[in-house]
Amino acid sequence: MAQLPNCICFNLRRVARIITQEYDAELRQRGIRSTQTPILQALCRREWWSMAELSEWLGMDRTTLVRNLRPLERDGLIESKGGGHGVPVEIFITAKGRKHVEEFTPAWRTAQARIIDTLGDEQWSSLLDQLEKAAERIRK
Amino acid sequence: MAQLPNCICFNLRRVARIITQEYDAELRQRGIRSTQTPILQALCRREWWSMAELSEWLGMDRTTLVRNLRPLERDGLIESKGGGHGVPVEIFITAKGRKHVEEFTPAWRTAQARIIDTLGDEQWSSLLDQLEKAAERIRK
DNA sequence: GTTTAAAAAGTGTATATACACAACAATGAA
DNA sequence: TTCATTGTTGTGTATATACACTTTTTAAAC
């Protein structure tokens, strides 16, 4: 009977869905999505990234990242030099992309603050730490 | 600099991805996916469900559930009576579906056990409790 | 130098997710 | 009866996710 609520995968996915919707409700007004913000934020940190580096940094499957970059490139927020089968690619954020980051950051902060209000800062910190620890151990 | 790792949404999604991959690695051999197992498990608990009831129980957007049921119905694991625009639908698991549940449950247990090993049972319990609490408060 | 292995990127396919919208049914009010 | 409201379901569209596979380059082995 209590088997379903006991599934860690299911529960984690469910909470991730709920929280994603919360962030997206804020970010939508700025024409951006919760998956895209960390990509643009990562691109701000460096001159450029290769596909493999960026996917490693984001903890995102490389082939997933390939598709996730498409709307961003289409909208001119990022660009890529090189690339294609076997050819290394340089991915970088454009000026327009940086401007977008400036514009959506307040909305991101609002969403983040609303979530933190639910449990408190320390509790979320410790919670994410534990999840991070679990993730690391799974990967080995 | 530490802005990216501080995003709760991003980190939660990332861990959810990793754990989902872990479950799927086990479940794949049984021809089922991590999203589908809780659906079939829920259907085992009742004679039938309406679309709205089931989506509410699973904490899944109703329109998402509509699409997620399709492969299950195509493969004969579930069936539906009624339905269509505006017409209530009765969703229920088939004999084949129940057999599938029996067959994938060991794989599910294996995956679950591997995850629990990473942090311990009590820690996962408390972690999911806190996530649940946060999710509830967000919904209000 | 050729062959082989490893590294890097992209594609095919299938599922997952959800907002905006549409279609229809049932019920109660005018 | 007709009309408006509410509840139930499905569709259009777009993004997210990842495994299996392919293509190409580079580097190492021989």
mmCIF file of C-alpha atoms (C1' of nucleotides) in Angstrom:
data_model
loop_
_atom_site.group_PDB
_atom_site.id
_atom_site.type_symbol
_atom_site.label_atom_id
_atom_site.label_comp_id
_atom_site.label_asym_id
_atom_site.label_seq_id
_atom_site.Cartn_x
_atom_site.Cartn_y
_atom_site.Cartn_z
ATOM 1 C CA MET A 1 0.000 0.000 0.000
ATOM 2 C CA ALA A 2 2.689 2.459 0.971
ATOM 3 C CA GLN A 3 4.856 1.245 -1.882
ATOM 4 C CA LEU A 4 4.225 4.170 -4.169
ATOM 5 C CA PRO A 5 5.090 6.975 -1.753
ATOM 6 C CA ASN A 6 8.239 5.030 -0.895
ATOM 7 C CA CYS A 7 9.724 5.254 -4.368
ATOM 8 C CA ILE A 8 12.564 7.729 -4.108
ATOM 9 C CA CYS A 9 12.742 8.289 -7.853
ATOM 10 C CA PHE A 10 9.054 9.021 -8.143
ATOM 11 C CA ASN A 11 8.977 11.410 -5.198
ATOM 12 C CA LEU A 12 12.060 13.251 -6.280
ATOM 13 C CA ARG A 13 10.705 13.682 -9.783
ATOM 14 C CA ARG A 14 7.397 14.868 -8.416
ATOM 15 C CA VAL A 15 8.957 17.555 -6.245
ATOM 16 C CA ALA A 16 11.222 18.564 -9.122
ATOM 17 C CA ARG A 17 8.127 19.002 -11.303
ATOM 18 C CA ILE A 18 6.393 21.176 -8.730
ATOM 19 C CA ILE A 19 9.406 23.359 -8.119
ATOM 20 C CA THR A 20 10.116 23.657 -11.821
ATOM 21 C CA GLN A 21 6.577 24.909 -12.398
ATOM 22 C CA GLU A 22 7.113 27.485 -9.676
ATOM 23 C CA TYR A 23 10.305 28.799 -11.257
ATOM 24 C CA ASP A 24 8.808 28.727 -14.721
ATOM 25 C CA ALA A 25 5.810 30.759 -13.579
ATOM 26 C CA GLU A 26 8.231 33.558 -12.732
ATOM 27 C CA LEU A 27 10.630 33.087 -15.624
ATOM 28 C CA ARG A 28 7.973 32.801 -18.308
ATOM 29 C CA GLN A 29 7.359 36.535 -18.231
ATOM 30 C CA ARG A 30 10.986 36.986 -19.229
ATOM 31 C CA GLY A 31 10.759 34.521 -22.102
ATOM 32 C CA ILE A 32 13.082 31.989 -20.552
ATOM 33 C CA ARG A 33 12.780 28.567 -18.917
ATOM 34 C CA SER A 34 14.174 26.984 -15.801
ATOM 35 C CA THR A 35 16.408 24.645 -17.783
ATOM 36 C CA GLN A 36 17.881 27.446 -19.802
ATOM 37 C CA THR A 37 18.911 29.780 -16.989
ATOM 38 C CA PRO A 38 21.740 27.592 -15.645
ATOM 39 C CA ILE A 39 23.041 27.084 -19.172
ATOM 40 C CA LEU A 40 23.298 30.822 -19.782
ATOM 41 C CA GLN A 41 24.735 31.370 -16.307
ATOM 42 C CA ALA A 42 27.414 28.774 -16.991
ATOM 43 C CA LEU A 43 28.269 30.378 -20.319
ATOM 44 C CA CYS A 44 28.786 33.702 -18.518
ATOM 45 C CA ARG A 45 31.588 32.157 -16.479
ATOM 46 C CA ARG A 46 33.936 31.444 -19.362
ATOM 47 C CA GLU A 47 34.960 32.706 -22.767
ATOM 48 C CA TRP A 48 33.646 29.496 -24.305
ATOM 49 C CA TRP A 49 32.917 25.847 -23.551
ATOM 50 C CA SER A 50 33.068 22.641 -25.513
ATOM 51 C CA MET A 51 29.938 20.528 -25.612
ATOM 52 C CA ALA A 52 31.452 17.842 -23.386
ATOM 53 C CA GLU A 53 32.772 20.329 -20.831
ATOM 54 C CA LEU A 54 29.492 22.156 -20.545
ATOM 55 C CA SER A 55 27.447 19.002 -20.211
ATOM 56 C CA GLU A 56 29.841 17.740 -17.561
ATOM 57 C CA TRP A 57 29.605 20.989 -15.624
ATOM 58 C CA LEU A 58 25.822 21.011 -15.795
ATOM 59 C CA GLY A 59 25.515 17.327 -14.967
ATOM 60 C CA MET A 60 23.419 16.988 -18.082
ATOM 61 C CA ASP A 61 23.646 14.274 -20.683
ATOM 62 C CA ARG A 62 25.666 15.543 -23.629
ATOM 63 C CA THR A 63 23.015 14.652 -26.173
ATOM 64 C CA THR A 64 20.379 16.355 -24.056
ATOM 65 C CA LEU A 65 22.448 19.500 -24.031
ATOM 66 C CA VAL A 66 22.736 19.466 -27.820
ATOM 67 C CA ARG A 67 18.954 19.749 -28.079
ATOM 68 C CA ASN A 68 18.626 22.198 -25.189
ATOM 69 C CA LEU A 69 21.015 24.612 -26.871
ATOM 70 C CA ARG A 70 18.969 24.767 -30.060
ATOM 71 C CA PRO A 71 16.247 27.212 -28.930
ATOM 72 C CA LEU A 72 18.928 29.392 -27.344
ATOM 73 C CA GLU A 73 20.941 29.509 -30.549
ATOM 74 C CA ARG A 74 17.825 30.042 -32.637
ATOM 75 C CA ASP A 75 16.949 33.053 -30.462
ATOM 76 C CA GLY A 76 20.468 34.449 -30.727
ATOM 77 C CA LEU A 77 21.321 34.116 -27.041
ATOM 78 C CA ILE A 78 24.248 31.824 -27.725
ATOM 79 C CA GLU A 79 26.459 30.971 -30.696
ATOM 80 C CA SER A 80 28.810 28.186 -31.657
ATOM 81 C CA LYS A 81 31.991 28.027 -33.713
ATOM 82 C CA GLY A 82 33.088 24.801 -35.345
ATOM 83 C CA GLY A 83 31.148 21.714 -34.495
ATOM 84 C CA GLY A 84 29.588 19.006 -36.592
ATOM 85 C CA HIS A 85 30.365 15.312 -36.510
ATOM 86 C CA GLY A 86 33.647 14.835 -34.682
ATOM 87 C CA VAL A 87 34.670 18.458 -34.924
ATOM 88 C CA PRO A 88 35.170 20.255 -31.600
ATOM 89 C CA VAL A 89 32.725 23.073 -31.005
ATOM 90 C CA GLU A 90 33.120 26.363 -29.134
ATOM 91 C CA ILE A 91 29.911 27.464 -27.472
ATOM 92 C CA PHE A 92 29.628 30.985 -26.159
ATOM 93 C CA ILE A 93 27.053 33.497 -24.993
ATOM 94 C CA THR A 94 26.235 36.533 -27.126
ATOM 95 C CA ALA A 95 25.727 40.130 -26.030
ATOM 96 C CA LYS A 96 22.013 39.571 -26.388
ATOM 97 C CA GLY A 97 22.375 36.522 -24.180
ATOM 98 C CA ARG A 98 24.133 38.498 -21.458
ATOM 99 C CA LYS A 99 21.432 41.121 -21.581
ATOM 100 C CA HIS A 100 18.857 38.370 -21.167
ATOM 101 C CA VAL A 101 20.677 37.102 -18.094
ATOM 102 C CA GLU A 102 20.515 40.573 -16.559
ATOM 103 C CA GLU A 103 16.823 40.750 -17.292
ATOM 104 C CA PHE A 104 15.763 37.399 -15.947
ATOM 105 C CA THR A 105 17.937 37.402 -12.821
ATOM 106 C CA PRO A 106 15.411 39.367 -10.717
ATOM 107 C CA ALA A 107 12.663 36.901 -11.661
ATOM 108 C CA TRP A 108 14.980 34.035 -10.821
ATOM 109 C CA ARG A 109 15.696 35.599 -7.415
ATOM 110 C CA THR A 110 11.989 35.986 -6.738
ATOM 111 C CA ALA A 111 11.320 32.334 -7.471
ATOM 112 C CA GLN A 112 14.323 31.238 -5.447
ATOM 113 C CA ALA A 113 13.209 33.384 -2.468
ATOM 114 C CA ARG A 114 9.714 31.948 -2.582
ATOM 115 C CA ILE A 115 11.057 28.404 -2.449
ATOM 116 C CA ILE A 116 13.471 29.188 0.361
ATOM 117 C CA ASP A 117 10.563 30.644 2.330
ATOM 118 C CA THR A 118 8.980 27.216 2.448
ATOM 119 C CA LEU A 119 11.730 25.552 4.482
ATOM 120 C CA GLY A 120 14.310 28.145 5.341
ATOM 121 C CA ASP A 121 17.763 28.688 3.970
ATOM 122 C CA GLU A 122 19.735 26.287 6.181
ATOM 123 C CA GLN A 123 17.325 23.469 5.672
ATOM 124 C CA TRP A 124 17.430 23.812 1.902
ATOM 125 C CA SER A 125 21.207 23.973 2.043
ATOM 126 C CA SER A 126 21.522 20.803 4.038
ATOM 127 C CA LEU A 127 18.912 19.121 1.889
ATOM 128 C CA LEU A 128 20.745 19.919 -1.322
ATOM 129 C CA ASP A 129 24.035 18.877 0.257
ATOM 130 C CA GLN A 130 22.615 15.496 1.062
ATOM 131 C CA LEU A 131 21.173 15.066 -2.401
ATOM 132 C CA GLU A 132 24.518 16.066 -3.849
ATOM 133 C CA LYS A 133 26.294 13.510 -1.698
ATOM 134 C CA ALA A 134 23.903 10.801 -2.810
ATOM 135 C CA ALA A 135 24.356 11.767 -6.448
ATOM 136 C CA GLU A 136 28.139 11.559 -6.138
ATOM 137 C CA ARG A 137 28.006 8.126 -4.589
ATOM 138 C CA ILE A 138 25.620 6.855 -7.219
ATOM 139 C CA ARG A 139 27.958 7.965 -9.968
ATOM 140 C CA LYS A 140 30.725 5.695 -8.653
ATOM 141 C CA MET B 1 30.253 32.703 -8.985
ATOM 142 C CA ALA B 2 28.414 30.340 -6.700
ATOM 143 C CA GLN B 3 25.137 31.392 -8.217
ATOM 144 C CA LEU B 4 24.642 28.339 -10.330
ATOM 145 C CA PRO B 5 25.085 25.719 -7.609
ATOM 146 C CA ASN B 6 22.697 27.749 -5.445
ATOM 147 C CA CYS B 7 19.734 27.339 -7.746
ATOM 148 C CA ILE B 8 17.411 24.939 -5.990
ATOM 149 C CA CYS B 9 15.466 24.138 -9.138
ATOM 150 C CA PHE B 10 18.558 23.303 -11.122
ATOM 151 C CA ASN B 11 20.088 21.123 -8.422
ATOM 152 C CA LEU B 12 16.898 19.255 -7.755
ATOM 153 C CA ARG B 13 16.419 18.570 -11.434
ATOM 154 C CA ARG B 14 19.990 17.423 -11.747
ATOM 155 C CA VAL B 15 19.707 14.910 -8.934
ATOM 156 C CA ALA B 16 16.357 13.763 -10.271
ATOM 157 C CA ARG B 17 18.029 13.111 -13.634
ATOM 158 C CA ILE B 18 20.815 11.082 -12.082
ATOM 159 C CA ILE B 19 18.518 8.992 -9.930
ATOM 160 C CA THR B 20 16.111 8.469 -12.793
ATOM 161 C CA GLN B 21 18.955 7.106 -14.915
ATOM 162 C CA GLU B 22 19.835 4.727 -12.111
ATOM 163 C CA TYR B 23 16.320 3.371 -11.847
ATOM 164 C CA ASP B 24 15.958 3.170 -15.606
ATOM 165 C CA ALA B 25 19.164 1.162 -15.912
ATOM 166 C CA GLU B 26 17.509 -1.533 -13.814
ATOM 167 C CA LEU B 27 14.001 -1.228 -15.201
ATOM 168 C CA ARG B 28 15.012 -1.166 -18.838
ATOM 169 C CA GLN B 29 15.655 -4.904 -18.810
ATOM 170 C CA ARG B 30 11.998 -5.366 -17.908
ATOM 171 C CA GLY B 31 10.796 -3.106 -20.691
ATOM 172 C CA ILE B 32 9.460 -0.400 -18.390
ATOM 173 C CA ARG B 33 10.451 3.111 -17.357
ATOM 174 C CA SER B 34 10.708 4.925 -14.072
ATOM 175 C CA THR B 35 7.747 7.162 -14.876
ATOM 176 C CA GLN B 36 5.534 4.242 -15.759
ATOM 177 C CA THR B 37 6.033 2.129 -12.650
ATOM 178 C CA PRO B 38 4.162 4.441 -10.252
ATOM 179 C CA ILE B 39 1.315 4.722 -12.735
ATOM 180 C CA LEU B 40 0.876 0.950 -12.893
ATOM 181 C CA GLN B 41 1.302 0.683 -9.133
ATOM 182 C CA ALA B 42 -1.437 3.255 -8.615
ATOM 183 C CA LEU B 43 -3.746 1.439 -11.009
ATOM 184 C CA CYS B 44 -3.268 -1.750 -8.961
ATOM 185 C CA ARG B 45 -4.774 -0.032 -5.934
ATOM 186 C CA ARG B 46 -8.236 0.510 -7.377
ATOM 187 C CA GLU B 47 -10.726 -0.993 -9.774
ATOM 188 C CA TRP B 48 -10.395 2.087 -11.973
ATOM 189 C CA TRP B 49 -9.486 5.770 -11.895
ATOM 190 C CA SER B 50 -10.631 8.844 -13.749
ATOM 191 C CA MET B 51 -7.986 10.912 -15.480
ATOM 192 C CA ALA B 52 -8.289 13.775 -12.993
ATOM 193 C CA GLU B 53 -8.156 11.493 -9.949
ATOM 194 C CA LEU B 54 -5.104 9.650 -11.169
ATOM 195 C CA SER B 55 -3.210 12.783 -12.090
ATOM 196 C CA GLU B 56 -4.064 14.258 -8.697
ATOM 197 C CA TRP B 57 -2.838 11.134 -6.909
ATOM 198 C CA LEU B 58 0.393 11.061 -8.881
ATOM 199 C CA GLY B 59 0.976 14.784 -8.536
ATOM 200 C CA MET B 60 1.327 14.901 -12.300
ATOM 201 C CA ASP B 61 -0.181 17.447 -14.648
ATOM 202 C CA ARG B 62 -3.343 16.001 -16.142
ATOM 203 C CA THR B 63 -2.288 16.663 -19.717
ATOM 204 C CA THR B 64 1.082 15.060 -19.027
ATOM 205 C CA LEU B 65 -0.662 11.952 -17.787
ATOM 206 C CA VAL B 66 -2.739 11.732 -20.957
ATOM 207 C CA ARG B 67 0.483 11.367 -22.994
ATOM 208 C CA ASN B 68 2.193 9.116 -20.462
ATOM 209 C CA LEU B 69 -0.668 6.626 -20.609
ATOM 210 C CA ARG B 70 -0.390 6.204 -24.370
ATOM 211 C CA PRO B 71 2.565 3.810 -24.521
ATOM 212 C CA LEU B 72 1.032 1.778 -21.707
ATOM 213 C CA GLU B 73 -2.272 1.468 -23.515
ATOM 214 C CA ARG B 74 -0.543 0.730 -26.818
ATOM 215 C CA ASP B 75 1.323 -2.141 -25.125
ATOM 216 C CA GLY B 76 -1.851 -3.512 -23.566
ATOM 217 C CA LEU B 77 -0.835 -2.881 -19.967
ATOM 218 C CA ILE B 78 -3.770 -0.597 -19.309
ATOM 219 C CA GLU B 79 -7.148 0.057 -20.915
ATOM 220 C CA SER B 80 -9.734 2.804 -20.802
ATOM 221 C CA LYS B 81 -13.506 2.844 -21.085
ATOM 222 C CA GLY B 82 -15.346 5.957 -22.217
ATOM 223 C CA GLY B 83 -13.311 9.086 -22.570
ATOM 224 C CA GLY B 84 -13.014 11.553 -25.384
ATOM 225 C CA HIS B 85 -13.722 15.253 -25.228
ATOM 226 C CA GLY B 86 -15.782 15.923 -22.128
ATOM 227 C CA VAL B 87 -16.745 12.293 -21.547
ATOM 228 C CA PRO B 88 -15.481 10.787 -18.269
ATOM 229 C CA VAL B 89 -12.967 7.990 -18.705
ATOM 230 C CA GLU B 90 -12.352 4.855 -16.653
ATOM 231 C CA ILE B 91 -8.705 3.846 -16.668
ATOM 232 C CA PHE B 92 -7.745 0.409 -15.408
ATOM 233 C CA ILE B 93 -4.871 -2.031 -15.458
ATOM 234 C CA THR B 94 -5.106 -5.225 -17.498
ATOM 235 C CA ALA B 95 -4.072 -8.757 -16.537
ATOM 236 C CA LYS B 96 -0.997 -8.268 -18.681
ATOM 237 C CA GLY B 97 -0.294 -5.082 -16.791
ATOM 238 C CA ARG B 98 -0.512 -6.827 -13.422
ATOM 239 C CA LYS B 99 1.845 -9.496 -14.639
ATOM 240 C CA HIS B 100 4.255 -6.770 -15.710
ATOM 241 C CA VAL B 101 4.115 -5.243 -12.240
ATOM 242 C CA GLU B 102 5.054 -8.601 -10.721
ATOM 243 C CA GLU B 103 7.934 -8.890 -13.146
ATOM 244 C CA PHE B 104 9.445 -5.460 -12.697
ATOM 245 C CA THR B 105 9.040 -5.209 -8.935
ATOM 246 C CA PRO B 106 12.317 -7.050 -8.178
ATOM 247 C CA ALA B 107 14.220 -4.706 -10.487
ATOM 248 C CA TRP B 108 12.535 -1.735 -8.838
ATOM 249 C CA ARG B 109 13.560 -3.064 -5.421
ATOM 250 C CA THR B 110 17.143 -3.467 -6.587
ATOM 251 C CA ALA B 111 17.316 0.116 -7.799
ATOM 252 C CA GLN B 112 15.642 1.430 -4.674
ATOM 253 C CA ALA B 113 18.068 -0.524 -2.467
ATOM 254 C CA ARG B 114 21.068 0.826 -4.349
ATOM 255 C CA ILE B 115 19.896 4.384 -3.834
ATOM 256 C CA ILE B 116 19.127 3.851 -0.148
ATOM 257 C CA ASP B 117 22.635 2.488 0.270
ATOM 258 C CA THR B 118 24.047 5.878 -0.643
ATOM 259 C CA LEU B 119 22.620 7.733 2.360
ATOM 260 C CA GLY B 120 20.824 5.238 4.546
ATOM 261 C CA ASP B 121 17.150 4.655 5.090
ATOM 262 C CA GLU B 122 16.473 7.228 7.816
ATOM 263 C CA GLN B 123 18.275 9.968 5.991
ATOM 264 C CA TRP B 124 16.349 9.372 2.796
ATOM 265 C CA SER B 125 13.120 9.274 4.778
ATOM 266 C CA SER B 126 13.753 12.595 6.415
ATOM 267 C CA LEU B 127 14.973 14.071 3.158
ATOM 268 C CA LEU B 128 11.828 13.090 1.284
ATOM 269 C CA ASP B 129 9.692 14.274 4.180
ATOM 270 C CA GLN B 130 11.232 17.699 3.957
ATOM 271 C CA LEU B 131 10.864 17.819 0.190
ATOM 272 C CA GLU B 132 7.249 16.781 0.586
ATOM 273 C CA LYS B 133 6.650 19.489 3.132
ATOM 274 C CA ALA B 134 8.178 22.080 0.832
ATOM 275 C CA ALA B 135 6.085 20.870 -2.093
ATOM 276 C CA GLU B 136 2.891 21.143 -0.050
ATOM 277 C CA ARG B 137 3.659 24.657 1.054
ATOM 278 C CA ILE B 138 4.506 25.741 -2.467
ATOM 279 C CA ARG B 139 1.159 24.516 -3.695
ATOM 280 C CA LYS B 140 -0.686 26.887 -1.365
ATOM 281 C "C1'" DG C 1 52.470 4.778 -43.171
ATOM 282 C "C1'" DT C 2 48.590 2.045 -42.094
ATOM 283 C "C1'" DT C 3 45.652 0.403 -38.695
ATOM 284 C "C1'" DT C 4 43.364 0.824 -34.525
ATOM 285 C "C1'" DA C 5 41.548 2.977 -30.569
ATOM 286 C "C1'" DA C 6 39.829 6.793 -28.265
ATOM 287 C "C1'" DA C 7 37.707 11.239 -28.261
ATOM 288 C "C1'" DA C 8 34.265 14.555 -29.881
ATOM 289 C "C1'" DA C 9 30.055 15.794 -31.775
ATOM 290 C "C1'" DG C 10 25.475 14.997 -33.869
ATOM 291 C "C1'" DT C 11 21.089 12.112 -35.252
ATOM 292 C "C1'" DG C 12 17.088 8.795 -34.780
ATOM 293 C "C1'" DT C 13 13.793 7.592 -31.924
ATOM 294 C "C1'" DA C 14 10.962 7.445 -27.974
ATOM 295 C "C1'" DT C 15 9.311 9.148 -23.859
ATOM 296 C "C1'" DA C 16 8.301 13.168 -20.347
ATOM 297 C "C1'" DT C 17 6.461 17.664 -19.299
ATOM 298 C "C1'" DA C 18 3.108 21.389 -19.281
ATOM 299 C "C1'" DC C 19 0.744 25.736 -20.947
ATOM 300 C "C1'" DA C 20 -2.811 27.520 -23.889
ATOM 301 C "C1'" DC C 21 -6.665 26.125 -25.990
ATOM 302 C "C1'" DA C 22 -10.720 23.406 -27.701
ATOM 303 C "C1'" DA C 23 -14.528 20.109 -27.301
ATOM 304 C "C1'" DC C 24 -18.140 18.191 -25.015
ATOM 305 C "C1'" DA C 25 -21.333 16.947 -21.006
ATOM 306 C "C1'" DA C 26 -24.163 17.965 -17.092
ATOM 307 C "C1'" DT C 27 -26.383 21.114 -14.229
ATOM 308 C "C1'" DG C 28 -28.700 24.942 -12.722
ATOM 309 C "C1'" DA C 29 -30.556 29.720 -13.720
ATOM 310 C "C1'" DA C 30 -33.287 32.690 -16.448
ATOM 311 C "C1'" DT D 1 -36.285 25.628 -23.193
ATOM 312 C "C1'" DT D 2 -32.278 28.068 -23.703
ATOM 313 C "C1'" DC D 3 -28.198 29.784 -21.897
ATOM 314 C "C1'" DA D 4 -24.286 30.174 -19.000
ATOM 315 C "C1'" DT D 5 -21.284 27.893 -15.911
ATOM 316 C "C1'" DT D 6 -18.547 24.349 -14.406
ATOM 317 C "C1'" DG D 7 -16.309 20.064 -14.788
ATOM 318 C "C1'" DT D 8 -14.075 16.593 -17.557
ATOM 319 C "C1'" DT D 9 -11.271 15.271 -21.193
ATOM 320 C "C1'" DG D 10 -8.199 15.716 -25.213
ATOM 321 C "C1'" DT D 11 -5.014 18.453 -28.735
ATOM 322 C "C1'" DG D 12 -1.380 21.795 -30.524
ATOM 323 C "C1'" DT D 13 2.893 23.125 -29.708
ATOM 324 C "C1'" DA D 14 7.294 23.494 -27.629
ATOM 325 C "C1'" DT D 15 10.772 22.074 -24.707
ATOM 326 C "C1'" DA D 16 13.391 18.307 -21.863
ATOM 327 C "C1'" DT D 17 15.558 13.841 -21.505
ATOM 328 C "C1'" DA D 18 18.599 10.069 -22.832
ATOM 329 C "C1'" DC D 19 19.937 5.558 -25.115
ATOM 330 C "C1'" DA D 20 21.714 3.527 -29.269
ATOM 331 C "C1'" DC D 21 24.041 4.604 -33.146
ATOM 332 C "C1'" DT D 22 26.810 7.203 -36.630
ATOM 333 C "C1'" DT D 23 30.371 10.330 -38.321
ATOM 334 C "C1'" DT D 24 34.606 12.421 -38.069
ATOM 335 C "C1'" DT D 25 39.021 13.638 -36.030
ATOM 336 C "C1'" DT D 26 43.118 12.702 -33.466
ATOM 337 C "C1'" DA D 27 46.499 10.079 -31.438
ATOM 338 C "C1'" DA D 28 48.744 5.863 -30.431
ATOM 339 C "C1'" DA D 29 50.490 1.331 -31.858
ATOM 340 C "C1'" DC D 30 52.586 -1.434 -34.937
#
